[in-house]
Coordinates of C-alpha atoms and ligand atoms in Angstrom, one line a residue:
X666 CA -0.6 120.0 89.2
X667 CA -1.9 121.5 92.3
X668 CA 0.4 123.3 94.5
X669 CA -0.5 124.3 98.5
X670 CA 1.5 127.5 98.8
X671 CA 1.5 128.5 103.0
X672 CA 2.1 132.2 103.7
X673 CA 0.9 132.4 100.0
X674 CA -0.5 135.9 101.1
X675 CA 3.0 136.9 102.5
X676 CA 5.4 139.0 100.7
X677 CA 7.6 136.0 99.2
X678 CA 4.0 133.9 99.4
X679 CA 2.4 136.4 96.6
X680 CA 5.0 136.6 94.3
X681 CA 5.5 132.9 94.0
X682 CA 1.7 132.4 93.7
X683 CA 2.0 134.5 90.8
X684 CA 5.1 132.6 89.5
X685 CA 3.4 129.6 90.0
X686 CA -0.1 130.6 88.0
X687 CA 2.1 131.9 85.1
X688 CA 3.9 128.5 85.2
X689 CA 0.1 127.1 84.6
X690 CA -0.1 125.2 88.4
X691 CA -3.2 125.4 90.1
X692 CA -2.8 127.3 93.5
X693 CA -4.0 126.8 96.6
X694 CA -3.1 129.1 99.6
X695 CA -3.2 128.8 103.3
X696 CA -2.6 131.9 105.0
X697 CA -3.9 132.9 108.9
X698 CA -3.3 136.4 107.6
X699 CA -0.8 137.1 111.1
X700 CA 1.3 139.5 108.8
X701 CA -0.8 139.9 105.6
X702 CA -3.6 141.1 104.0
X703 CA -5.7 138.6 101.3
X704 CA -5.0 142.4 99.0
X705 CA -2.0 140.5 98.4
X706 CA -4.1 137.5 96.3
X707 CA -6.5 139.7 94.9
X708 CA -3.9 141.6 92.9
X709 CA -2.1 138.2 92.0
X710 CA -5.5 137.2 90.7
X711 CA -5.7 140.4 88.9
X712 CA -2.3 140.5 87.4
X713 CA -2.3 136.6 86.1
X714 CA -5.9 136.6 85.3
X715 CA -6.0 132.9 87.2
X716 CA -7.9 132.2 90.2
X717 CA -6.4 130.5 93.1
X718 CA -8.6 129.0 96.3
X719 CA -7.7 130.9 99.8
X720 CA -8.1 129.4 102.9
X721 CA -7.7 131.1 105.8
X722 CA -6.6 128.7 107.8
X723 CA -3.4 129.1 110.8
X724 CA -1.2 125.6 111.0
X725 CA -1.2 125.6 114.5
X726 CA -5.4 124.2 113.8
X727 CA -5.0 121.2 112.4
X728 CA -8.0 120.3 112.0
X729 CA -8.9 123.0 109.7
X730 CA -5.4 122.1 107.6
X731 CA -6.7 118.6 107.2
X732 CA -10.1 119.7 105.9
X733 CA -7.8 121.6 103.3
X734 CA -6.5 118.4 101.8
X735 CA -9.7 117.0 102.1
X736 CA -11.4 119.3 99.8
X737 CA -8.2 119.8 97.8
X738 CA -6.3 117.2 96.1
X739 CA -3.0 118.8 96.4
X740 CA 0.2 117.7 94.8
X741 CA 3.1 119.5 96.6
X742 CA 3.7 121.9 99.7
X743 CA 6.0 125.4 99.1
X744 CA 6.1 126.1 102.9
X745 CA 7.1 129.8 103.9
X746 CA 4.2 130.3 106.9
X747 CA 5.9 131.5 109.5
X748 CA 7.2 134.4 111.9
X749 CA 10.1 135.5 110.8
X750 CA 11.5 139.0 112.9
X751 CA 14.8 138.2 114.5
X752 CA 14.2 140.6 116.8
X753 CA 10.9 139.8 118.6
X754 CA 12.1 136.0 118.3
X755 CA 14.6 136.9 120.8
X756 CA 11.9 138.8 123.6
X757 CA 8.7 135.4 122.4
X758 CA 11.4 133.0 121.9
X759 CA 8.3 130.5 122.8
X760 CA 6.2 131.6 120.5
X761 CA 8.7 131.2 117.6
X762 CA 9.3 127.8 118.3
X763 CA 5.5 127.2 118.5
X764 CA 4.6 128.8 115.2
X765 CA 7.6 127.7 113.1
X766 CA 8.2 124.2 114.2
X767 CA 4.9 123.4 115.9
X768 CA 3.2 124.6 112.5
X769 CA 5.0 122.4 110.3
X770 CA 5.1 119.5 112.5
X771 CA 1.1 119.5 112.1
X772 CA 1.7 120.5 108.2
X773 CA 4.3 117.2 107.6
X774 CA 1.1 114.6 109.4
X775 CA -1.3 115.9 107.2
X776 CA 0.6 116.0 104.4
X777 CA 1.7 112.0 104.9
X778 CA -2.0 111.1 106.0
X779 CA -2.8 112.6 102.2
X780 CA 0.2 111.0 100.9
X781 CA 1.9 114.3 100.0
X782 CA 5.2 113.6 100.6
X783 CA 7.0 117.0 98.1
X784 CA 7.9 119.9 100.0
X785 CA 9.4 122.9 99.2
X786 CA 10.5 124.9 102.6
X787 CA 11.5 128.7 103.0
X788 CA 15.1 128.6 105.2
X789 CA 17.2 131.4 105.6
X790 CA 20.8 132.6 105.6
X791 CA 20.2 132.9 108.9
X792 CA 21.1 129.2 109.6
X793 CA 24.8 129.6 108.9
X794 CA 25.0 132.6 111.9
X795 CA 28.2 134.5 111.5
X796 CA 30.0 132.6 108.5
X797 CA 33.9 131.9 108.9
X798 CA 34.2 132.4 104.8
X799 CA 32.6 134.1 102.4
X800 CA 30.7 133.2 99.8
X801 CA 28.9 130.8 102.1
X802 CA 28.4 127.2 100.5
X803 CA 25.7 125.1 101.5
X804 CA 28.1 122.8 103.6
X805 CA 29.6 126.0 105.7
X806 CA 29.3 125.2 109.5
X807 CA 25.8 126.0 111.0
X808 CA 25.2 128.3 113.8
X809 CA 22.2 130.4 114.3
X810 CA 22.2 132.8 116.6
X811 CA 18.7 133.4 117.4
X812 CA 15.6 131.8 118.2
X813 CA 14.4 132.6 114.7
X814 CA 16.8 131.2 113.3
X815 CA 17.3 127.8 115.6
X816 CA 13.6 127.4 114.2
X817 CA 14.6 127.1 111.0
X818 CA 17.5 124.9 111.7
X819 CA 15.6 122.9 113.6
X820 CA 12.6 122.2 110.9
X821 CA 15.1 121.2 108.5
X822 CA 16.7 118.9 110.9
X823 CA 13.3 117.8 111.1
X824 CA 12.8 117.3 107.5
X825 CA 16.4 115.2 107.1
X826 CA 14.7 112.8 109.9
X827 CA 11.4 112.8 108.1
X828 CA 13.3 111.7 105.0
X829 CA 15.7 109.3 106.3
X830 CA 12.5 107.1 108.1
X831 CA 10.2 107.2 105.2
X832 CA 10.3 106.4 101.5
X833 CA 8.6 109.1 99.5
X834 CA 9.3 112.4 101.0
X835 CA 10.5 114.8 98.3
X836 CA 11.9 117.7 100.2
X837 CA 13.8 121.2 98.9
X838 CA 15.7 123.3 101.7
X839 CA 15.9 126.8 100.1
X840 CA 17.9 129.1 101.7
X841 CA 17.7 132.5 100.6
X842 CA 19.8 135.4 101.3
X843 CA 18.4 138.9 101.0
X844 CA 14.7 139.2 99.7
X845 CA 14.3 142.2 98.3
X846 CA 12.3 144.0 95.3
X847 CA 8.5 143.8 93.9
X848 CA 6.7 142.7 91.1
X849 CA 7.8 145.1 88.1
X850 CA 3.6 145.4 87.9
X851 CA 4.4 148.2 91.7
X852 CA 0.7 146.1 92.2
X853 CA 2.5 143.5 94.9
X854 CA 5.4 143.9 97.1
X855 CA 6.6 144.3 100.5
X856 CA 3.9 145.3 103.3
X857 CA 6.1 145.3 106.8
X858 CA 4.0 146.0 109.8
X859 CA 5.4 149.6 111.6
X860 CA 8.8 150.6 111.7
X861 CA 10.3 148.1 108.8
X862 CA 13.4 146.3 110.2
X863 CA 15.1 145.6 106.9
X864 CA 16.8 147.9 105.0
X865 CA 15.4 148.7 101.6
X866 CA 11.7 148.9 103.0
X867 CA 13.1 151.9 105.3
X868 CA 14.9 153.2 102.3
X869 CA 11.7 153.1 100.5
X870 CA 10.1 154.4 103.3
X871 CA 12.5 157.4 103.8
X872 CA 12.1 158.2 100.3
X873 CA 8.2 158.3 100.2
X874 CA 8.4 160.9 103.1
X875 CA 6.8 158.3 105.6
X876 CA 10.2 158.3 107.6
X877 CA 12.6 161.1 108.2
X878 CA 16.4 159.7 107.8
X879 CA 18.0 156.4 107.6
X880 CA 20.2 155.2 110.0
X881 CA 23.3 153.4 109.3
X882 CA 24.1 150.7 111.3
X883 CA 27.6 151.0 111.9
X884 CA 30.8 151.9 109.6
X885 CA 33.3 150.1 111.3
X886 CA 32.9 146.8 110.3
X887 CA 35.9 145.2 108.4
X888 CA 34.3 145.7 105.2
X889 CA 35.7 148.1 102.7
X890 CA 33.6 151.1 103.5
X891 CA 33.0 150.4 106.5
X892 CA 29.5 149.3 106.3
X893 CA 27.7 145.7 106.4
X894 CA 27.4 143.8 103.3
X895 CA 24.9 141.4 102.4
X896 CA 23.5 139.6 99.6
X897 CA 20.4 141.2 98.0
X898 CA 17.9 139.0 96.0
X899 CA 15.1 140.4 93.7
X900 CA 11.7 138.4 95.0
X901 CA 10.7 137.4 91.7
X902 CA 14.1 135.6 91.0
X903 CA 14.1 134.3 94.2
X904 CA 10.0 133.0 93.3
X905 CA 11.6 131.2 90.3
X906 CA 14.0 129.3 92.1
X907 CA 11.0 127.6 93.8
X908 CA 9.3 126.5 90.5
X909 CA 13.0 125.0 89.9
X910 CA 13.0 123.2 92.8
X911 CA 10.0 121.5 92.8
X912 CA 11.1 120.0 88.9
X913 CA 14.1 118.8 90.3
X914 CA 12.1 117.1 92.9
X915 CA 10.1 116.0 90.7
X916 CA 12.5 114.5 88.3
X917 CA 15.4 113.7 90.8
X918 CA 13.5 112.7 94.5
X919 CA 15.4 112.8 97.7
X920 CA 16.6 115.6 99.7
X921 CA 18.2 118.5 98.4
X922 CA 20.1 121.8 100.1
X923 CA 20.4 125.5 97.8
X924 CA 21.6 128.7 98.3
X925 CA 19.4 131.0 97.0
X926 CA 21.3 134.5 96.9
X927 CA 22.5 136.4 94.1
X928 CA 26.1 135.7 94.9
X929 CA 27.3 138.9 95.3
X930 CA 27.2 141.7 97.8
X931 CA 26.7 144.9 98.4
X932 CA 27.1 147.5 101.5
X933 CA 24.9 149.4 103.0
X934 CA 26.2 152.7 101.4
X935 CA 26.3 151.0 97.9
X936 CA 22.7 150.2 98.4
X937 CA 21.7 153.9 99.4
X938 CA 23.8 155.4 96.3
X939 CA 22.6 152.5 94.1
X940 CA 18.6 153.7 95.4
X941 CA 19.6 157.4 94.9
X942 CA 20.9 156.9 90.8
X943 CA 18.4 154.6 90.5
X944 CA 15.2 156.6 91.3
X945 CA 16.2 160.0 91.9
X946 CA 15.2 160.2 95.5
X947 CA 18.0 161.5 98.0
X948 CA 18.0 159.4 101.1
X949 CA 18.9 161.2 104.5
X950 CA 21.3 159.4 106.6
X951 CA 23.2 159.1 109.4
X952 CA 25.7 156.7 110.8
X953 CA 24.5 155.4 114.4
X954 CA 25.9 152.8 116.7
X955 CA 25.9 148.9 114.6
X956 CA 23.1 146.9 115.7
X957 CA 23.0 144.3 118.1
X958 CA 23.4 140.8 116.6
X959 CA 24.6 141.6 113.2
X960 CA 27.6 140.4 110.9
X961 CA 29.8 142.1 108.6
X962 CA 29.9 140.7 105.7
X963 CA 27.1 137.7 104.2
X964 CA 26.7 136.7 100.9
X965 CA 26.0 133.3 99.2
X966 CA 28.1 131.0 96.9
X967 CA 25.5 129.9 94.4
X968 CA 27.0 127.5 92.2
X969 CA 24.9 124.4 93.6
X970 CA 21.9 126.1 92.5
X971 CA 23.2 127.1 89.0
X972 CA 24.6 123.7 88.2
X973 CA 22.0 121.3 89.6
X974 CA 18.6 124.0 89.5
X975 CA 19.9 125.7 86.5
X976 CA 18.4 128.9 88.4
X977 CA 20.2 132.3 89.1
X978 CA 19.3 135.5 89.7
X979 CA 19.0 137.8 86.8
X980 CA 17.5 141.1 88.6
X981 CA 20.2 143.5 89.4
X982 CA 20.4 145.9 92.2
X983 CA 19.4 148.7 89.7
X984 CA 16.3 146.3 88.7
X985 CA 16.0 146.2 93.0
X986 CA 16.0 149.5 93.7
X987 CA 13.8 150.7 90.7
X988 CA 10.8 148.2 91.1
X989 CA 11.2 148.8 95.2
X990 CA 10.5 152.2 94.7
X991 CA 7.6 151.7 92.3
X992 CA 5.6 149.3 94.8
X993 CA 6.4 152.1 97.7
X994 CA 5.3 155.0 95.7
X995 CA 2.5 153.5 94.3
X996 CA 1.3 151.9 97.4
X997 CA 2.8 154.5 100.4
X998 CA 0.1 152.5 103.0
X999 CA 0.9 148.9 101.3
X1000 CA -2.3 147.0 100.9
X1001 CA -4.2 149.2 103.2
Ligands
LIG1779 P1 5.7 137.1 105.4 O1 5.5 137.4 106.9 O2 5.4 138.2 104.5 O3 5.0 135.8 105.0 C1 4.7 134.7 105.9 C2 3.3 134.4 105.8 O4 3.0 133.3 106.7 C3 2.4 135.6 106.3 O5 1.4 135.8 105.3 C4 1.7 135.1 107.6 O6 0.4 135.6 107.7 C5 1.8 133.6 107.4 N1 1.8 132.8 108.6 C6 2.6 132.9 109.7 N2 2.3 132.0 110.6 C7 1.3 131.2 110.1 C8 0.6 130.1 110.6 N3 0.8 129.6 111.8 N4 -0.4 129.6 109.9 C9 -0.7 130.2 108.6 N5 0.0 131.2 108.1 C10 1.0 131.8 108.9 O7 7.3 136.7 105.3 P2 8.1 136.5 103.9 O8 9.2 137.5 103.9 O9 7.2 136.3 102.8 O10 8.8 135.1 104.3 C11 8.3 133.9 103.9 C12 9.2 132.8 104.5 O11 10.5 132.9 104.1 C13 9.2 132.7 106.0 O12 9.2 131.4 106.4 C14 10.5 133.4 106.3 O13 11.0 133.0 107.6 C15 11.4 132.9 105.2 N6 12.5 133.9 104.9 C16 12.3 135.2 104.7 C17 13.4 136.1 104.5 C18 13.1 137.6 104.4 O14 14.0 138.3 104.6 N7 11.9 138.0 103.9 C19 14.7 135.6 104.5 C20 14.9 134.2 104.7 C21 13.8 133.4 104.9
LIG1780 N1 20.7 148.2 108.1 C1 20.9 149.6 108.4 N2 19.8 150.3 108.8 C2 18.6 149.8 108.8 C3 18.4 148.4 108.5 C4 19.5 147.7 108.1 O1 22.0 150.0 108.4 O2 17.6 150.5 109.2 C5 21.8 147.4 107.7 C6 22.1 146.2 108.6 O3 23.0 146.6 109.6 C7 22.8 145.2 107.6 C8 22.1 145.5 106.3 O4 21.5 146.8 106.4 O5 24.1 145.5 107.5 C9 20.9 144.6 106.0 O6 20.0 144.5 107.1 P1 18.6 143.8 107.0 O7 17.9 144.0 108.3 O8 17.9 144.3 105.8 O9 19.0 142.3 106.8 P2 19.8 141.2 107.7 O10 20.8 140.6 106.8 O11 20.2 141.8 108.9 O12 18.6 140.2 108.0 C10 17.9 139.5 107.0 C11 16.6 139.0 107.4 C12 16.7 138.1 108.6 C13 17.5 136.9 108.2 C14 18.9 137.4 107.7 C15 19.7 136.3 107.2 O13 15.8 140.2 107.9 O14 15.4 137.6 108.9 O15 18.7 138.3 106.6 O16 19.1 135.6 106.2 F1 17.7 136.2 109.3

């Protein structure tokens, strides 16, 4: 079975490629490279000792995505191409819209006119805003509050229409909480461009010498330390639950909705200490003003996706921090 993975090159791309190749699919990736470097594939080809085909190909062309399922006889779509900093979605809300939605508009067409009809798609946490309860469950109220995450919302509005008018489609809505982590290998992992806005890749970062201190978004928040808590994922759990989902699509079709978090959270300072015992590196901080846009407390109820996926997350924060830290000091320039 031959899987087209898009953003295969990205940092949740790569280590579901090499999920996938373990699993014994054949792999093929579209990637225009915007926030990657084909590194990534090389290493995944390395580690797995599997070859996968690379196209470099952006979504927005769709002529060059068709040619892809002409030479390709795919069987399913995982879709995670797209832009995904909150931040600059708010100053190119345009561009967002065009990327995100635009792209997968052009990806669902070609995938019908090859009568593909499984998809796998990349949401976010995002999609629920700032939740009334915690743990969130998949049928909490939805409220983005960015143009990042509208996009989101809006493709998998998209993809409950695309369902409802068409027998066939196959489609998983994964939303994942907290990506965090590396392969245990410290051969792929998390590349951000510049300053990274997420915390563990500044933790990492701080610890490696490349920036000076941390700063702590806020300690006022009504959280019991102060700090914001959130629900931190280790990437190659979170690559399983895709390889779940597309065998529940495959043996139960229709439309389906998960949570993928680990179900628990952590605070800011819990994820600073936890770094420190885990690696040894102190981490200089500070507390600054909170950050513009974000919540105090966000963190996933993930029973749907235990019962009906049989998937949870079995890497702990320990696991996190340690393999984190092994990518970062191993690769201090990423895949430059
Ligand atoms: P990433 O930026 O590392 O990977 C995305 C990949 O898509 C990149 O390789 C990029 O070059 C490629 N891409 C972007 N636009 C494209 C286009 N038009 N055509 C072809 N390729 C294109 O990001 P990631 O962290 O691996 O995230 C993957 C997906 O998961 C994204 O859709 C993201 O929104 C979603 N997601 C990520 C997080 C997170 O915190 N990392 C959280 C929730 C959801
Ligand atoms: N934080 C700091 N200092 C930093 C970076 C983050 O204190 O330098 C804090 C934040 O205030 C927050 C926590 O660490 O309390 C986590 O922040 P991240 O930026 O790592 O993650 P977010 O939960 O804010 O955002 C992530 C993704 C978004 C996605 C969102 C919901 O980056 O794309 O989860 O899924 F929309």
């Amino acid at each position: 079975m031959k899987i087209l993975v898009t953003g295969g090159a990205g940092y949740i791309g790569s280590h579901t490629c090499l999920a996938l190749l373990d699993a014994g699919y054949e792999v093929a990736v579209v990637d225009n490279l915007s926030n990657s470097k084909e590194e990534s594939l090389k290493r995944v080809q390395g580690l797995t000792g599997k070859t996968l085909e690379f196209h470099k190909v952006d979504l927005l062309d769709k002529r060059s995505l068709n040619a892809v399922f002409e030479k390709s006889s795919i069987d399913a779509v995982i879709h995670f191409a797209g832009l995904k900093a909150v931040g600059e979605s708010v100053s190119i809300p345009l561009r967002y819209y065009h990327n995100n939605v635009t792209g997968t508009l052009n990806l669902c067409d070609v995938m019908g006119d090859h009568d593909v009809r499984t998809m796998v798609f990349s949401s976010s946490a995002t999609v629920y805003g700032d939740p009334q309860t915690v743990p969130i469950k998949e049928d909490s109220p939805l409220s983005p509050a960015n143009p990042y995450g509208r996009s989101k919302l809006m493709i998998e509005e998209i993809l409950q229409d695309l369902h409802r008018s068409e027998a066939g489609w196959n489609i998983a809505l994964l939303r994942y909480f907290n990506p965090v982590g590396a392969h245990s290998s410290g051969l792929i992992g998390e590349d951000p461009n510049g300053v990274p806005n997420n915390l563990l890749p500044f933790i990492t970062q701080v610890a490696v010498g490349k920036l000076s201190e941390l700063s702590i978004f806020g300690n006022d928040y009504p959280t019991p330390d102060g700090t914001g808590i959130r629900d931190y994922i280790h990437v190659v759990d979170l690559a399983l639950g895709h390889i779940k989902a597309l065998r529940i699509l495959a043996s139960n079709p229709g439309i389906v909705v998960y949570n993928l978090g680990a179900g628990r959270g952590y605070s800011v300072l819990e994820m600073v200490s936890g770094f420190e015992k885990t690696t040894g590196q102190k981490i200089h901080s500070k507390i600054v003003a909170r950050r513009p846009g974000d919540i105090a407390s966000c963190y996933a109820d993930v029973s749907r996706a235990q019962r009906e996926l049989g998937w949870s997350s079995e890497r702990g924060i320990d696991e996190i921090c340690a393999d984190a830290w092994r990518w970062q000091s191993k690769n201090p320039d990423g895949y430059e």
